[in-house]
Each structure stands twice: as C-alpha cells, then as structure tokens.
Short mmCIF file of C-alpha atoms in Angstrom, two decimals:
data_model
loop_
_atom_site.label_atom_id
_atom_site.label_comp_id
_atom_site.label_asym_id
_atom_site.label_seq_id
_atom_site.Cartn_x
_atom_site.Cartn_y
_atom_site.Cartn_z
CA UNK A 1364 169.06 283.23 202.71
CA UNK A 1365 170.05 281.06 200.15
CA UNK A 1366 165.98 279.65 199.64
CA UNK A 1367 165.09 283.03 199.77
CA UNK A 1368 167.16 283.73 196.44
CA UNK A 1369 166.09 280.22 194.97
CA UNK A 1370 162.94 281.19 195.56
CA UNK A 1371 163.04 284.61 193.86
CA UNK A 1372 164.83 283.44 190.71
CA UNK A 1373 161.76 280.31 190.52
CA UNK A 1374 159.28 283.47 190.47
CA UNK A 1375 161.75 285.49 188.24
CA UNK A 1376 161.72 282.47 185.78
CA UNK A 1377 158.11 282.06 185.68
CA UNK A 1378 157.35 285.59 185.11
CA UNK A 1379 159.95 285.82 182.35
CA UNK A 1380 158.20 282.39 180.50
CA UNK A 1381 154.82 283.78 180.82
CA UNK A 1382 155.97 286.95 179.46
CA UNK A 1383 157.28 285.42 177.20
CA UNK A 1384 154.78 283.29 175.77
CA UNK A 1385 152.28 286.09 175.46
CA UNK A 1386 150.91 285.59 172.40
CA UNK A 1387 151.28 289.22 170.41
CA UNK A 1388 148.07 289.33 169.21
CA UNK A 1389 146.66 289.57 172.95
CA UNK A 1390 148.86 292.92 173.74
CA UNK A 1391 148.01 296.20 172.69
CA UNK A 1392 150.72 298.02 171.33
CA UNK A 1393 152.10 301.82 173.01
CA UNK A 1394 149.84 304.49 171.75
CA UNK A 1395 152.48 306.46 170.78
CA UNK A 1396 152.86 303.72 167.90
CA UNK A 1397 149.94 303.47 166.22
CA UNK A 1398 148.12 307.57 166.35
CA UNK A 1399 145.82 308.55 165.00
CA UNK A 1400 144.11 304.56 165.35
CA UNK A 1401 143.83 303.27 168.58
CA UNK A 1402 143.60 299.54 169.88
CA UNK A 1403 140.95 297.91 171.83
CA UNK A 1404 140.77 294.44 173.35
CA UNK A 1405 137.11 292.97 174.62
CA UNK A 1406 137.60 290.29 176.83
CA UNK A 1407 140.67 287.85 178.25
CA UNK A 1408 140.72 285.84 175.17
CA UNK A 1409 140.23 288.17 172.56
CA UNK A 1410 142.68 289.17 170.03
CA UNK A 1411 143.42 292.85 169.63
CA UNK A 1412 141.49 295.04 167.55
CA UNK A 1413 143.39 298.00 165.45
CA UNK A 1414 141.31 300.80 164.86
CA UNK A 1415 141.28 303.83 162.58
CA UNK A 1416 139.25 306.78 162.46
CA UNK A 1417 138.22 309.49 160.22
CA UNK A 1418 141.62 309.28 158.50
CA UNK A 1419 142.00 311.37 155.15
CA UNK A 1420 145.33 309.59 154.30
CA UNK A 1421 146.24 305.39 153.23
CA UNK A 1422 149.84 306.02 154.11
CA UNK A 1423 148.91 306.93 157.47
CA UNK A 1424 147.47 302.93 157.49
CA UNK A 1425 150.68 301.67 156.40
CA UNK A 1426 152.85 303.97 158.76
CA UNK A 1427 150.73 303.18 161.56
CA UNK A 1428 151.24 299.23 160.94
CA UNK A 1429 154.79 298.90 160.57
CA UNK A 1430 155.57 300.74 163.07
CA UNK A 1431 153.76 298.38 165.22
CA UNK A 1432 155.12 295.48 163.59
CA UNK A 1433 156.81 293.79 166.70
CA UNK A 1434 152.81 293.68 167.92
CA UNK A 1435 149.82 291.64 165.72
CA UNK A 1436 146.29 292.25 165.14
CA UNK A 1437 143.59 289.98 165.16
CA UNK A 1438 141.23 292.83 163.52
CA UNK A 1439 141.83 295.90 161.84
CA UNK A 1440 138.89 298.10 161.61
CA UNK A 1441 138.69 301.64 159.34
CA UNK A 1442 135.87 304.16 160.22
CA UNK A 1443 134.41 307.28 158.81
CA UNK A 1444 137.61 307.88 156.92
CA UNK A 1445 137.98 308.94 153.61
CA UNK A 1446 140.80 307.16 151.58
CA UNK A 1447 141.88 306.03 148.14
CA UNK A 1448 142.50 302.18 148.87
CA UNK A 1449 143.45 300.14 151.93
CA UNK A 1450 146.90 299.43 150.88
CA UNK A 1451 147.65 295.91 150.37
CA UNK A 1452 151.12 296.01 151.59
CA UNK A 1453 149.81 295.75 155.32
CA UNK A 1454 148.89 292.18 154.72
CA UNK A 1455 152.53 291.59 154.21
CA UNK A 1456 153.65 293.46 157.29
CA UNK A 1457 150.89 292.03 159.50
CA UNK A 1458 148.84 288.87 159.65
CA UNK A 1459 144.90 290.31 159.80
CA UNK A 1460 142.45 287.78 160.04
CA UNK A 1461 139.58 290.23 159.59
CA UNK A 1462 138.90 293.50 158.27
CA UNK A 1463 136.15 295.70 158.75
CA UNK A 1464 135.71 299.22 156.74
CA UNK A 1465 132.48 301.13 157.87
CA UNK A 1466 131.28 304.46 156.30
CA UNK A 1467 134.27 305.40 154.71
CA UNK A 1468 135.18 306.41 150.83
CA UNK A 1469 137.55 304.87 148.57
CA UNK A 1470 138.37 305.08 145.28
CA UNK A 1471 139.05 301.45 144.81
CA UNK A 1472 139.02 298.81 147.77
CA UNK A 1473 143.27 298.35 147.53
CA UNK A 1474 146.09 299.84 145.48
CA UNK A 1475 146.89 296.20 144.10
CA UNK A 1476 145.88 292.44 145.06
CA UNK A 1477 147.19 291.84 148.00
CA UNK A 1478 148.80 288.46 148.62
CA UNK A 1479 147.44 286.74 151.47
CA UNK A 1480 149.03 282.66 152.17
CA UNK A 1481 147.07 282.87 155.30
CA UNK A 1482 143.45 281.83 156.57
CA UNK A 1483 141.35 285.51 156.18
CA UNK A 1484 138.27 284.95 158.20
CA UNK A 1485 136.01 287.95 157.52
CA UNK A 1486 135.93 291.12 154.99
CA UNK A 1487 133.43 293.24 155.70
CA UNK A 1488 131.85 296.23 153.99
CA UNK A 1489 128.96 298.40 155.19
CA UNK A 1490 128.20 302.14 153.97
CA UNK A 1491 131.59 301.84 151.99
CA UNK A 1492 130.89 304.26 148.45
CA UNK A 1493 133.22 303.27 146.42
CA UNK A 1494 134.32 305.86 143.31
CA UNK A 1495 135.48 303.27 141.14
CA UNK A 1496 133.49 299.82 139.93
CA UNK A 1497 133.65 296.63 142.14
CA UNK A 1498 136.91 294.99 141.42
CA UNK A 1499 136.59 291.53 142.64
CA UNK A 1500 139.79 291.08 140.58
CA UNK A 1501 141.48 292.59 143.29
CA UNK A 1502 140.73 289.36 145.66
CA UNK A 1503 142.95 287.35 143.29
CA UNK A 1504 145.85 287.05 145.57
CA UNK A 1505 143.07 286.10 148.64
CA UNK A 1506 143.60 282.16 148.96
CA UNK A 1507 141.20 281.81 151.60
CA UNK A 1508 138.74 283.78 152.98
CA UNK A 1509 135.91 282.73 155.07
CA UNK A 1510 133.12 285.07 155.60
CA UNK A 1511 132.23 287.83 153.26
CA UNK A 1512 129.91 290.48 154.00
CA UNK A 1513 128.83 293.62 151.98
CA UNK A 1514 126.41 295.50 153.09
CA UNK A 1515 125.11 298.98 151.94
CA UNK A 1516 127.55 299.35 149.41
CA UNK A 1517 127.09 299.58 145.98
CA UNK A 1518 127.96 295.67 143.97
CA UNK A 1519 125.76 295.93 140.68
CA UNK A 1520 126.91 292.28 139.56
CA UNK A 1521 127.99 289.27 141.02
CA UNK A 1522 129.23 287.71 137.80
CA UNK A 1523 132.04 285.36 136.26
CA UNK A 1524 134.56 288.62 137.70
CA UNK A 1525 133.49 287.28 140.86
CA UNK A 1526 133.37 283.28 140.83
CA UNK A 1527 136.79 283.52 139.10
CA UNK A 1528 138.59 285.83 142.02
CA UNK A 1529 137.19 285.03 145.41
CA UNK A 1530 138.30 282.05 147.04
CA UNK A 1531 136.00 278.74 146.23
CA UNK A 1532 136.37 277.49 150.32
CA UNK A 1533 134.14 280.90 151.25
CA UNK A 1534 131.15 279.58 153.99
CA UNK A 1535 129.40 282.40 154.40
CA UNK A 1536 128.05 285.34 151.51
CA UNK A 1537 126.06 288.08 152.73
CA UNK A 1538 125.04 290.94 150.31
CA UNK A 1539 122.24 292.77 151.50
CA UNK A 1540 120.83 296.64 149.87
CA UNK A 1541 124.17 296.96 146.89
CA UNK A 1542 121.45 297.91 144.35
CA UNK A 1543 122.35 294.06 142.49
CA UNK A 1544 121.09 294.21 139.19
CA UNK A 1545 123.06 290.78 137.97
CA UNK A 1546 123.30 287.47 139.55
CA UNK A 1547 125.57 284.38 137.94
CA UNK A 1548 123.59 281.16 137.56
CA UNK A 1549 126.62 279.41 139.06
CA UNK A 1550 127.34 281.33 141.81
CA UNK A 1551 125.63 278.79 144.52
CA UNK A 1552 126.85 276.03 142.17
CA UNK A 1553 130.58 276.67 142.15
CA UNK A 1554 131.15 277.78 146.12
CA UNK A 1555 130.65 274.50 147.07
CA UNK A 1556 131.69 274.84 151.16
CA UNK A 1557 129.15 277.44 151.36
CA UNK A 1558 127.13 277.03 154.48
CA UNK A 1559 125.10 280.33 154.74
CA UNK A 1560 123.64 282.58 151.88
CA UNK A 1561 122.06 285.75 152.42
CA UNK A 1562 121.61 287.68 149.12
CA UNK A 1563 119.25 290.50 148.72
CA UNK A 1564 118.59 290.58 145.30
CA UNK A 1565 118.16 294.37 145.21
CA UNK A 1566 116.94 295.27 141.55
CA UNK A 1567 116.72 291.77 140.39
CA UNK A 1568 113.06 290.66 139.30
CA UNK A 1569 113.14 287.27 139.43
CA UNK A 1570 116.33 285.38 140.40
CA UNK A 1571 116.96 282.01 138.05
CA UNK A 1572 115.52 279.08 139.96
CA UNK A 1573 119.38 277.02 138.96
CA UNK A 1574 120.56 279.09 141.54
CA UNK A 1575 119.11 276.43 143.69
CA UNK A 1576 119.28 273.13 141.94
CA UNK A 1577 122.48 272.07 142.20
CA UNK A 1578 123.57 273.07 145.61
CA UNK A 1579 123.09 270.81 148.97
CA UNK A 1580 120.25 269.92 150.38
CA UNK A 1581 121.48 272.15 153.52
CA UNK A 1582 121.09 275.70 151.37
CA UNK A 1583 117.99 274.90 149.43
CA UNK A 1584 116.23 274.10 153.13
CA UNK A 1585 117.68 277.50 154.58
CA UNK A 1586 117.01 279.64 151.70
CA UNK A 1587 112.97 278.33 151.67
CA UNK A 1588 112.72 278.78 155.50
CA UNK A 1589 114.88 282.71 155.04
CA UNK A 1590 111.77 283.45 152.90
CA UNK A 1591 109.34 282.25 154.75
CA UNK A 1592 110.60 283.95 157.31
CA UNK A 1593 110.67 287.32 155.66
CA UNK A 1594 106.94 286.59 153.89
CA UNK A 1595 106.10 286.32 157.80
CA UNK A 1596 107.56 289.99 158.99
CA UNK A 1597 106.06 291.73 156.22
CA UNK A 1598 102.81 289.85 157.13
CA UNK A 1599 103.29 291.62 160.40
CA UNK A 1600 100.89 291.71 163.34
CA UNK A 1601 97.75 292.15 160.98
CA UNK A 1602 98.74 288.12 158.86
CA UNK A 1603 97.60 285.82 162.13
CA UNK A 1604 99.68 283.29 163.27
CA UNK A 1605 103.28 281.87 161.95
CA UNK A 1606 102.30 278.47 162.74
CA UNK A 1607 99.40 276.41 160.98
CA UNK A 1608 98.54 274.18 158.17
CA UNK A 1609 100.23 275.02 154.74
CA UNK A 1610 97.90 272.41 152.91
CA UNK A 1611 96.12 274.70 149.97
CA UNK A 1612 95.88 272.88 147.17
CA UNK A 1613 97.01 275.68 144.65
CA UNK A 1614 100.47 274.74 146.33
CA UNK A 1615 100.12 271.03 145.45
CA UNK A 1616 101.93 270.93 141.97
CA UNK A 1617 105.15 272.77 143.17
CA UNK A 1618 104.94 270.01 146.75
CA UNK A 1619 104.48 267.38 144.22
CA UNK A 1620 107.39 268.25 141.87
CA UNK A 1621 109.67 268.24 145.22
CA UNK A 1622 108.86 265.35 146.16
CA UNK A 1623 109.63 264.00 143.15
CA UNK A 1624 113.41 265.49 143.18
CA UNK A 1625 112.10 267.42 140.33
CA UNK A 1626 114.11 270.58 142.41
CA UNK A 1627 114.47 273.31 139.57
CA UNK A 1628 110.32 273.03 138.48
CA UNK A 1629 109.64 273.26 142.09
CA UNK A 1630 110.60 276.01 142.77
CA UNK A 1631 109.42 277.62 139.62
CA UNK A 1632 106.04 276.19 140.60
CA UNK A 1633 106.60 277.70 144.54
CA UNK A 1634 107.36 281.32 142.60
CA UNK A 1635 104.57 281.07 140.54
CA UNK A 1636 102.05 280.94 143.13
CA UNK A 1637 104.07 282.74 145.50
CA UNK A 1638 103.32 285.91 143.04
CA UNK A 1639 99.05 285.40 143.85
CA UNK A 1640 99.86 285.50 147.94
CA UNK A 1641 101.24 289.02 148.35
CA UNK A 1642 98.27 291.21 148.59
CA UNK A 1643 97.35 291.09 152.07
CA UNK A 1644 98.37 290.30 155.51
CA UNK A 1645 96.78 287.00 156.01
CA UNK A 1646 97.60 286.12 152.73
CA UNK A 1647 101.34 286.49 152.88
CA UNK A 1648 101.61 284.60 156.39
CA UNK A 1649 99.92 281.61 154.64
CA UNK A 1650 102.41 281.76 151.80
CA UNK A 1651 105.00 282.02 154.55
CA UNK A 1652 103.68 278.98 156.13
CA UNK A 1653 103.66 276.98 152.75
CA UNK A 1654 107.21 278.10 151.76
CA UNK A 1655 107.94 276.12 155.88
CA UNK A 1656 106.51 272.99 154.11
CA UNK A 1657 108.49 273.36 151.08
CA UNK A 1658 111.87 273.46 153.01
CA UNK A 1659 110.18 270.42 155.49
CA UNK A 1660 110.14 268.56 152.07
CA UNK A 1661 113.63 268.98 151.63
CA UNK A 1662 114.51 267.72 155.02
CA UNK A 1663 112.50 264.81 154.41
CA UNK A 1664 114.03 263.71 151.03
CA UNK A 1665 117.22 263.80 153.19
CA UNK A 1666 116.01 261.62 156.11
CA UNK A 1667 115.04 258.83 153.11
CA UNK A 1668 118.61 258.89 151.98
CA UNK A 1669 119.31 256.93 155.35
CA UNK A 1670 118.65 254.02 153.17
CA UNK A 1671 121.86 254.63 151.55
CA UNK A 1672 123.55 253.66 154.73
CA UNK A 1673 121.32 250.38 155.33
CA UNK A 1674 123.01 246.72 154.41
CA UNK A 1675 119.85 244.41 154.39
CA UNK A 1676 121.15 240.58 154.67
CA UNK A 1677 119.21 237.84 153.42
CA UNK A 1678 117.93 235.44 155.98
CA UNK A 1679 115.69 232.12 156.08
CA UNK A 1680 112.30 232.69 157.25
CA UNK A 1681 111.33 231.65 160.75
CA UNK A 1682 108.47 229.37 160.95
CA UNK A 1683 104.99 231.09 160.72
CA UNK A 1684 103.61 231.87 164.47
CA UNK A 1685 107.16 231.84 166.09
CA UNK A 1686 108.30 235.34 167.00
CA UNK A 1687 111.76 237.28 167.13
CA UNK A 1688 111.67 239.40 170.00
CA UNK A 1689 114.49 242.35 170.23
CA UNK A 1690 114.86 244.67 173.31
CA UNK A 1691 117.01 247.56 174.65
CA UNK A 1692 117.36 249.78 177.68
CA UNK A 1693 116.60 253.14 177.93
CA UNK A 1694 118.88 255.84 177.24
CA UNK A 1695 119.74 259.02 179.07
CA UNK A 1696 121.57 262.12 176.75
CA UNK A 1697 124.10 263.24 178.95
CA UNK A 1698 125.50 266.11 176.27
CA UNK A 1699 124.22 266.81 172.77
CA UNK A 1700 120.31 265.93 172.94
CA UNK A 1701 118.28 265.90 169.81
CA UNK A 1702 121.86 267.48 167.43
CA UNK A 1703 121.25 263.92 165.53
CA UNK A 1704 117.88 264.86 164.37
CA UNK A 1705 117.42 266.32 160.90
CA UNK A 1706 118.26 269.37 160.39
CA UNK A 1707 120.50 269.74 162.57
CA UNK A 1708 122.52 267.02 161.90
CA UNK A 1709 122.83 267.85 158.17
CA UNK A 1710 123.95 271.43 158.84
CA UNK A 1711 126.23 270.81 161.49
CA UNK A 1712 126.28 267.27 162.41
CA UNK A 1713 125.50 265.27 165.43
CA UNK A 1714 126.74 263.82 168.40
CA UNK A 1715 125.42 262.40 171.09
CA UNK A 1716 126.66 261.16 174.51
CA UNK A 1717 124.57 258.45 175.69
CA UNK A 1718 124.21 255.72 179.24
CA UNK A 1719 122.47 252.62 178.85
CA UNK A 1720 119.94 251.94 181.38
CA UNK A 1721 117.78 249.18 182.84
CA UNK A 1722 114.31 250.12 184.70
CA UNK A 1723 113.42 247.93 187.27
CA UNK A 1724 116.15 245.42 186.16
CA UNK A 1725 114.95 245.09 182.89
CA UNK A 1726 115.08 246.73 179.34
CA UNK A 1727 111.75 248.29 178.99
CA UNK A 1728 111.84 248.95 175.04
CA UNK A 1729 111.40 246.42 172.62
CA UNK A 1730 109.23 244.82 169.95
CA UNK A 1731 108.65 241.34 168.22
CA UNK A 1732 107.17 240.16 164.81
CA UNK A 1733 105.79 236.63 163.54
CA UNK A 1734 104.78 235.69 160.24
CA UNK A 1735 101.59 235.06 159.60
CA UNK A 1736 99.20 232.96 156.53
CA UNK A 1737 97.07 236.01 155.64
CA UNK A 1738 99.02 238.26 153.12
CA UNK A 1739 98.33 241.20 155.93
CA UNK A 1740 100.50 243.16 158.40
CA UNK A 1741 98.63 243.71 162.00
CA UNK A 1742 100.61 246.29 164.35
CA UNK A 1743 100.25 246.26 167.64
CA UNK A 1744 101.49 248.98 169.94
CA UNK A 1745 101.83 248.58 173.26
CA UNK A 1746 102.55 245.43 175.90
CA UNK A 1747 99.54 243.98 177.99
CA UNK A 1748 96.93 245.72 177.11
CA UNK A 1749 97.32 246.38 173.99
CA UNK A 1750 96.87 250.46 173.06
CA UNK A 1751 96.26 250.71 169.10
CA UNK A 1752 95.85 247.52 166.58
CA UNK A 1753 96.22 249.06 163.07
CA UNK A 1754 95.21 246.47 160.49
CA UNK A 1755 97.53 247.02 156.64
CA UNK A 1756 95.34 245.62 153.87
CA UNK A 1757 96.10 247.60 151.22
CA UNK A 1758 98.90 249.76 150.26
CA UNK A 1759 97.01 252.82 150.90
CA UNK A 1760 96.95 251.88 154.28
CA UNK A 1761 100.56 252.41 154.68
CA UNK A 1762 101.38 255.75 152.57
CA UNK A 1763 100.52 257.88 155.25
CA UNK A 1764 103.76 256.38 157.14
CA UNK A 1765 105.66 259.87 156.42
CA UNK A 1766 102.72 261.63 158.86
CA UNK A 1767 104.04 261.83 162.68
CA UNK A 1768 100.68 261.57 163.90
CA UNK A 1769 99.27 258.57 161.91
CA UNK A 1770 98.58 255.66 164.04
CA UNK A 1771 101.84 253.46 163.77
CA UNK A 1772 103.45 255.96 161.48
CA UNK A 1773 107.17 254.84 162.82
CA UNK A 1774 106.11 251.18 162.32
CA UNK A 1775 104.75 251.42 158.95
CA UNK A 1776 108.54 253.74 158.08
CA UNK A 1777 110.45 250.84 159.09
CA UNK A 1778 108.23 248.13 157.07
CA UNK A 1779 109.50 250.43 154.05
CA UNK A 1780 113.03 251.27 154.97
CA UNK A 1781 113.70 247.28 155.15
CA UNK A 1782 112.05 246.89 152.00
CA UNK A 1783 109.46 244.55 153.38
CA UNK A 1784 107.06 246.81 151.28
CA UNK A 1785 108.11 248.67 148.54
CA UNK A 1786 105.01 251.33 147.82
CA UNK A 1787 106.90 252.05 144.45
CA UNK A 1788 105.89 248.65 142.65
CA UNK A 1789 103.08 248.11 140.30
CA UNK A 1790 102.34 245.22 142.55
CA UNK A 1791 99.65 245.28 145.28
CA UNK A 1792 100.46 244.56 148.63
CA UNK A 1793 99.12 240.70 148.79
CA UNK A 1794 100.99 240.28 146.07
CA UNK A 1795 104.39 241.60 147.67
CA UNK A 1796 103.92 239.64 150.84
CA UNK A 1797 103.39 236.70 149.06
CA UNK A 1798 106.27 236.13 146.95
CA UNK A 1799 108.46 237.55 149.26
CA UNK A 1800 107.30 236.10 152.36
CA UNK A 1801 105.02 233.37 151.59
CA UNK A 1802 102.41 235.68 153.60
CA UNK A 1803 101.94 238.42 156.29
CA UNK A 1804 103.27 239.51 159.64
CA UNK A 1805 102.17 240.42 162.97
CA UNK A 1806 104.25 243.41 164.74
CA UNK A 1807 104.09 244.67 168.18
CA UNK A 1808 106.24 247.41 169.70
CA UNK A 1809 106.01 248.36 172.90
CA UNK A 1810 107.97 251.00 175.61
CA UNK A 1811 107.36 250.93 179.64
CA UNK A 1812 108.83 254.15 180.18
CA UNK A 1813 106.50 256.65 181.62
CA UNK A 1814 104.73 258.57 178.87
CA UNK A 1815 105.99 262.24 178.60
CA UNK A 1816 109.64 261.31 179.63
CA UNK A 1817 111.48 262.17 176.39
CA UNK A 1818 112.27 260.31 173.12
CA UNK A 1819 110.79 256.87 172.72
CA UNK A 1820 112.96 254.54 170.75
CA UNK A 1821 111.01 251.85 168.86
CA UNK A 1822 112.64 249.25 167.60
CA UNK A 1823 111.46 246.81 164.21
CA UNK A 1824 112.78 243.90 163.78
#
C-alpha cells in the first residue's frame, strides 16, 4: 500500500513539474479569452500564433491581449480587418516576436512608437493601404528588429526618415511592388548586418550604382546573381539555355573595371550595356549569363584575399637538384562537405568535419619541388607516369592560373599565392627567378586516389 502511494505522488510530482515548465508560448489560450481572434499552433515545437480577423475595431486588439496576458504569443497575425493603428500598447502587455498584417486598412501603422527592449524578429506587410504617409518614425522605439518585409503596400521613399528609425542590426529588407519612387544612397551602406536585400525599385529609373560600393562583398555577389536571375525568367522558354559562356567582348570594360576593385564604374559599365541586351529572348538570357560572371568576379576577388591570412617565412635555399617532398592522407567529410568553399563560406561560413586516412598504408597525396639552373618552372602532374608536363617560360604562361580548366591551373595559383611569382611586377619572369632564387624550379604533384572519388587536395610546397 504504502509503494502504491509513493508511487502515485512520484507520478503526481512529475506531472505537476512538466506542467509546470510548459513554456506559455506553446499553449493556446481558452477561446473564450481571446474572440473574435483565434489561436493556432503548427507543429510540437512551434510557438503559438494569435490571430485576428476581419476586425473593424483596435481596441478589440488590445482587449483581446490582455485578457490573455497569463498566456504569450510567438506571432500575432491581423487579417482582412479594417483598423486605425495596431496599438502599440500590446507590445507592453505581450512579448511578440513577429507580426504579420495582411489585407487590412489603417490609417497609420500604430497610435504611437511602441517601445520594444526585446529581439522583434519579423514585421511584415502585404496588401496593407495605408491612409496616412509611411511613418518610419514610428519604429523609433524598435531596438531590434530582424527581418522586414513590405510587400504590396504603398512606401514611396526609403529616405534619411528611414535609416534614422529602423534598427541598424536589421538582416533581411524586402520591399517588393510599394510604387518606390526614392531610394537613399546610404541605405545598403549604413545597415551594415544586412545579409539579404530584395528591393524592387518600383518607379525608380536607374538606382545609384553607391548603393553597391560600399557594402560586403556577400551583397554585391547576391544582388548581380538576383538579376541575373530575373534577366533569365523574363528570357523565358524562347532565351535558350541559363548556362553558357558570358565572354562578349562589349562586356569586357565593366569585367575589367571589377577586376580591378574599381566596384562603383563597374557596375555603371554592367548597366550601360545591360540597357543594349533587353530586346529579345536570347538576348536577355545572354545578359543574364554575363551579369553570373560579374558576381563570379566578386567571389574571386574574395578567394585572393586568402593571402591576407598567409605568414610566408624566410628560409635558406636547398641545394639545386635536392627535393622537398610533402604528403598527406586522404580525407573523408563526415558532416559539412564543400560549406568551406566560396560562396558559401563567405555568406554563412564553413565547417567541416573531417578523418584522416591512409590507402593501402600510405598517404596517397603529395607533391615535391627542386630548384633548378634554368630561370624556368616545369610542373609535373602525376606519379610514375607522368600525366601533363607544363613548361612556364614566360609570364604569360602563368596568367591563365585563375581558369579551372588550364593545365596546372592549381599549381600555377599556389606559385603566386607564395609569392614565388608576382605577375604584378614590371619584371619578367627570368628576371624574378633569378634574384630571388638564383634560378628555376621543378614541381610535381601527384594523388593515387581513384579519379572521380571527390575533392583532390594538391599540395605545393
């Protein structure tokens, strides 16, 4: 008898603490407290939604949330309603991470600037006609807010009223068919943690290419592949292919002055021609296909910056004819494949679980260099029988090291990353070997893993 009752108040006690640790936001409240809204909840995890309909009343809003104070919201969500403001008072009474207001009226988005100490993740408007101007003055009290979205709503200007009243941490702006007549130079500029931009620029002939010259590399690359993208939809069926060669030379100046870091120009240039591609099908999938290579500039100017991260340490030279031989094992990714590879890494970052492995008992990756007298580099690739022998003369023989399907492309990177060459010196390349190195080298690289298996790491020494 006596487990029997120990055994009950165990159960009792653990049905008490779960109740009890219930986080609010995951209960819905009675219906009785919050008509005419109702509350949904999508899935285990989710946090409740609060939901409004068709309401002709704001007070209803705040009667319906403090009512329901002992419960919280994760979302509160106003539909098809007609009000004069969304009163800011229920950000006091309840902690809403995101609001959504779909086809509704207002007169003015809230009564006052509501004060909000708390993380606000999204605010979004779509179909919202508002009777009044856009106050963005009325996000003063926001301190953070992470996502905002306004869609099919009427915003004429995203000026100084706006850089000076949303929150500078926002990552994501979307503002897409609001009739935008005026965009701020700065507004890229100033919202520094911004890590998606989608602006439609509505009425807006020609948006001011500073909008894009001071902002990370991350942006500039997104915002050239968003257009190619939309240059390729309204190519549509009739423009060919997405993929192929964006290589006309009409393009060249605006590639050239992006390469160069000569950003703003650039992508005056990239405009400019843009303007002569948008007459015909074919013609706008091509422009669509340069606009890819513009952005694949940008992610190559950020590979080049791994230099930054390089320490090069002096060393004596080895004797000419004796080699330095380095080797590794292969690798396997266990979680996170390929997230260290540009882009991806500069957008999100990268990690990478790796094992170390041996093949056959040995490390089948590896290369080895000598010096040589001749003021030439000779690469060899491959072990045995030797696959490709690519002979560097002349310094034109190495500039096409930023192809990936030259012949010893990766080889001829590395020469350049260490600053055994430097292709920006007036001096040739016998001339470079020479008084650095007292002459040339001979390089061969070579992997045993079976061709097709994955990523082959090649290492320079």
């Amino acid at each position: 008898m006596e487990l029997k009752i120990s055994l009950l108040s165990v159960l009792l006690f653990v049905f008490v603490s779960v109740c009890l640790s219930t986080d609010p936001k995951d209960i819905c409240p009675p219906r009785n407290l919050i008509e005419p809204c109702y509350c949904e909840k999508f899935c285990v995890y989710c946090h409740v939604s609060l939901k409004c309909r068709e309401l002709l009343n704001q007070e209803v809003l705040t009667d319906v949330v403090r009512k329901s104070n002992d419960y919280q919201y994760g979302t509160f969500e106003l539909r098809d309603s007609s009000v004069q403001y969304i009163p800011s008072s229920i950000f006091s009474i309840q902690k809403i991470e995101s609001l959504y207001i779909f086809t509704s009226s207002l007169v003015s988005w809230f009564d006052k600037a509501p004060q909000v100490d708390y993380d606000l993740d999204v605010l979004h408007l779509n179909e919202v006609r508002m009777t009044r101007r856009v106050q963005f003055d009325l996000f003063s009290g926001i301190k953070s807010l992470k996502r905002l979205s306004i869609m099919h709503t009427t915003v004429r200007r995203l000026d100084e009223n706006f850089i000076n009243n949303i929150p500078k941490n926002l990552k994501q702006l979307v503002v897409y068919n609001c009739s935008l007549s005026k965009l701020d130079d700065n507004i890229l500029k100033l919202f520094t943690q911004l890590e998606s931009v989608e602006i439609d620029t509505g009425k807006i002939r020609e948006v001011k290419r500073i909008l894009l010259s001071d902002v990370s590399s991350v942006i500039r690359t997104r915002t050239l592949s968003c257009i190619a993208d939309l240059l390729s939809v309204k190519a549509g069926v009739l423009g060919g292919l997405r993929s192929g060669p964006g290589s006309n030379r009409t393009w060249n100046k605006a590639f050239t002055l992006l390469l160069n870091g000569d950003v703003t120009k650039g992508l005056q240039e990239l405009l400019k021609e843009r303007s002569n591609w948008l007459s015909r099908p074919d013609h706008l999938m091509r422009a669509a296909r340069h606009y890819e290579r513009a952005a694949q500039i940008f992610i190559q100017n950020s590979v080049k910056t791994v230099k930054e991260y390089m320490v090069l340490t002096p060393a004596s030279l080895p004797d000419i004819g004796a080699y330095i031989t380095a080797e590794c094992p292969a690798r396997i990714d266990l979680l996170g494949g390929w997230s260290d590879t540009p882009p991806i890494c500069y957008e999100l970052g990268g990690s990478v679980v790796n094992v170390a492995i041996l093949v056959d008992g040995k490390k089948p990756i590896g290369a080895r260099a000598c010096r040589t007298k001749e003021p030439s580099i000779t690469l060899k690739i491959g072990l045995g029988e030797i696959n490709q022998v690519i002979l560097i003369k002349d310094m034109k023989d190495i500039l096409n090291y930023d192809q990936p399907n030259a012949q010893g492309a990766l080889l001829k990177a590395a020469l350049i990353c260490t600053e055994v060459i430097n292709i920006s010196y007036g001096e040739t390349l016998q001339e470079q070997l020479l008084s650095k190195f007292e002459g040339g080298f001979e390089i061969q690289s070579w992997s045993n893993l079976p061709q097709g298996c994955g990523r082959i790491i090649l290492i320079c020494t």
